[in-house]
Short mmCIF file of C-alpha atoms in Angstrom, two decimals:
data_model
loop_
_atom_site.label_atom_id
_atom_site.label_comp_id
_atom_site.label_asym_id
_atom_site.label_seq_id
_atom_site.Cartn_x
_atom_site.Cartn_y
_atom_site.Cartn_z
CA MET A 94 92.62 112.43 85.36
CA TRP A 95 93.03 114.08 88.62
CA SER A 96 89.28 113.98 89.06
CA ALA A 97 89.33 110.43 88.66
CA ILE A 98 91.77 110.07 91.41
CA GLY A 99 89.82 112.78 93.56
CA ALA A 100 86.48 110.85 93.35
CA ALA A 101 88.11 107.61 94.13
CA ARG A 102 86.66 105.44 97.17
CA CYS A 103 90.21 104.78 98.31
CA ILE A 104 91.12 108.51 98.41
CA ASP A 105 89.07 108.68 102.17
CA ARG A 106 91.95 106.03 103.13
CA LEU A 107 94.68 108.85 102.77
CA THR A 108 95.88 111.45 105.52
CA PRO A 109 94.55 114.85 104.73
CA GLN A 110 98.31 115.55 104.46
CA ASP A 111 98.52 113.10 101.68
CA ARG A 112 95.29 114.69 99.84
CA GLN A 113 97.04 118.00 100.29
CA TRP A 114 100.17 116.56 98.62
CA LEU A 115 97.52 114.82 95.65
CA ARG A 116 95.82 118.26 95.33
CA LEU A 117 99.04 119.97 94.74
CA ALA A 118 100.11 117.63 91.84
CA ALA A 119 96.48 118.06 90.53
CA ALA A 120 97.14 122.00 90.67
CA VAL A 121 100.72 121.66 89.01
CA GLY A 122 99.06 119.50 86.50
CA GLN A 123 95.82 121.80 85.89
CA ARG A 124 98.29 124.77 85.85
CA THR A 125 96.26 126.72 88.69
CA PRO A 126 98.81 129.31 90.10
CA GLU A 127 96.26 130.59 92.98
CA VAL A 128 96.15 126.91 94.14
CA MET A 129 99.61 125.98 93.64
CA GLY A 130 100.58 129.30 95.43
CA GLN A 131 98.48 128.23 98.50
CA LEU A 132 99.43 124.37 99.05
CA GLY A 133 102.96 124.83 97.85
CA ALA A 134 103.31 127.22 100.64
CA GLU A 135 101.95 124.91 103.08
CA LEU A 136 103.74 122.00 102.34
CA ALA A 137 107.06 123.68 101.78
CA THR A 138 107.07 125.54 104.79
CA GLU A 139 104.78 123.12 107.42
CA SER A 140 105.28 119.48 106.26
CA ASP A 141 107.48 117.43 107.68
CA ALA A 142 108.27 115.43 104.53
CA PRO A 143 111.27 114.16 102.76
CA GLU A 144 113.32 117.18 101.43
CA ALA A 145 112.84 116.39 97.96
CA LEU A 146 108.78 116.37 98.43
CA ARG A 147 109.45 120.15 100.61
CA SER A 148 111.72 121.28 97.42
CA TYR A 149 108.96 120.77 95.01
CA ALA A 150 106.43 122.13 97.03
CA LEU A 151 108.14 125.64 97.26
CA MET A 152 108.89 125.22 93.21
CA ALA A 153 105.42 124.69 92.84
CA GLY A 154 104.57 127.30 95.36
CA VAL A 155 107.04 129.84 94.18
CA THR A 156 105.80 129.19 90.75
CA GLY A 157 101.90 129.91 91.53
CA LEU A 158 102.83 133.07 93.34
CA VAL A 159 105.08 134.45 90.32
CA ALA A 160 102.37 133.04 87.80
CA ALA A 161 99.60 134.96 89.99
CA ASN A 162 101.23 138.22 89.80
CA ARG A 163 102.28 137.91 93.41
CA PRO A 164 105.78 138.26 93.24
CA TRP A 165 106.71 140.22 97.02
CA GLU A 166 105.10 137.02 98.13
CA ALA A 167 106.80 134.63 95.92
CA ASP A 168 109.99 136.15 97.05
CA GLN A 169 108.96 135.94 101.10
CA LEU A 170 108.18 132.12 100.41
CA LEU A 171 110.93 131.57 98.48
CA ARG A 172 113.21 132.95 101.25
CA ALA A 173 111.47 130.88 103.90
CA GLY A 174 111.65 127.64 102.02
CA LEU A 175 115.09 127.85 101.20
CA GLY A 176 116.16 128.08 105.01
CA LYS A 177 114.52 124.50 105.63
CA LEU A 178 116.65 122.97 102.76
CA SER A 179 119.92 121.64 102.52
CA SER A 180 122.62 123.53 101.04
CA ALA A 181 122.73 121.24 98.00
CA GLU A 182 119.03 121.47 97.26
CA ARG A 183 118.80 125.29 97.60
CA MET A 184 121.56 125.41 94.68
CA HIS A 185 119.33 123.78 92.15
CA PRO A 186 118.65 125.99 89.25
CA ALA A 187 115.27 125.82 89.36
CA PHE A 188 115.43 128.22 92.59
CA MET A 189 117.68 130.25 90.79
CA LEU A 190 115.18 130.98 88.13
CA LEU A 191 112.57 131.71 90.33
CA ALA A 192 114.33 134.11 92.62
CA GLY A 193 114.99 136.16 89.78
CA GLU A 194 111.35 136.10 88.42
CA ALA A 195 110.17 136.81 91.46
CA ALA A 196 112.74 139.89 91.77
CA LYS A 197 112.08 141.02 87.91
CA SER A 198 108.06 140.60 88.94
CA ALA A 199 108.65 142.97 92.04
CA ARG A 200 109.82 145.64 90.20
#
């Protein structure tokens, strides 16, 4: 599915940032941790996207880094990204789980 989307002629009409969001969704769907970590980090910390999207990018990025056995980077991304989210969004159970996984993996 993602290769068909990437090959569509209309993809060129998207902004570079929109294409980056599509690449993140594809990386999550394909379970490619390195790409999830990289794109998730970029979009979560540098994006002016709505909070729900930044939250998704942060979850994807931290998950990718934990899966890639890069717990220290996962922890750093989580700390940086959570600081840019509202207190309600920071309390999402997925972030609590990811914080525990990053800490556990760092040992």
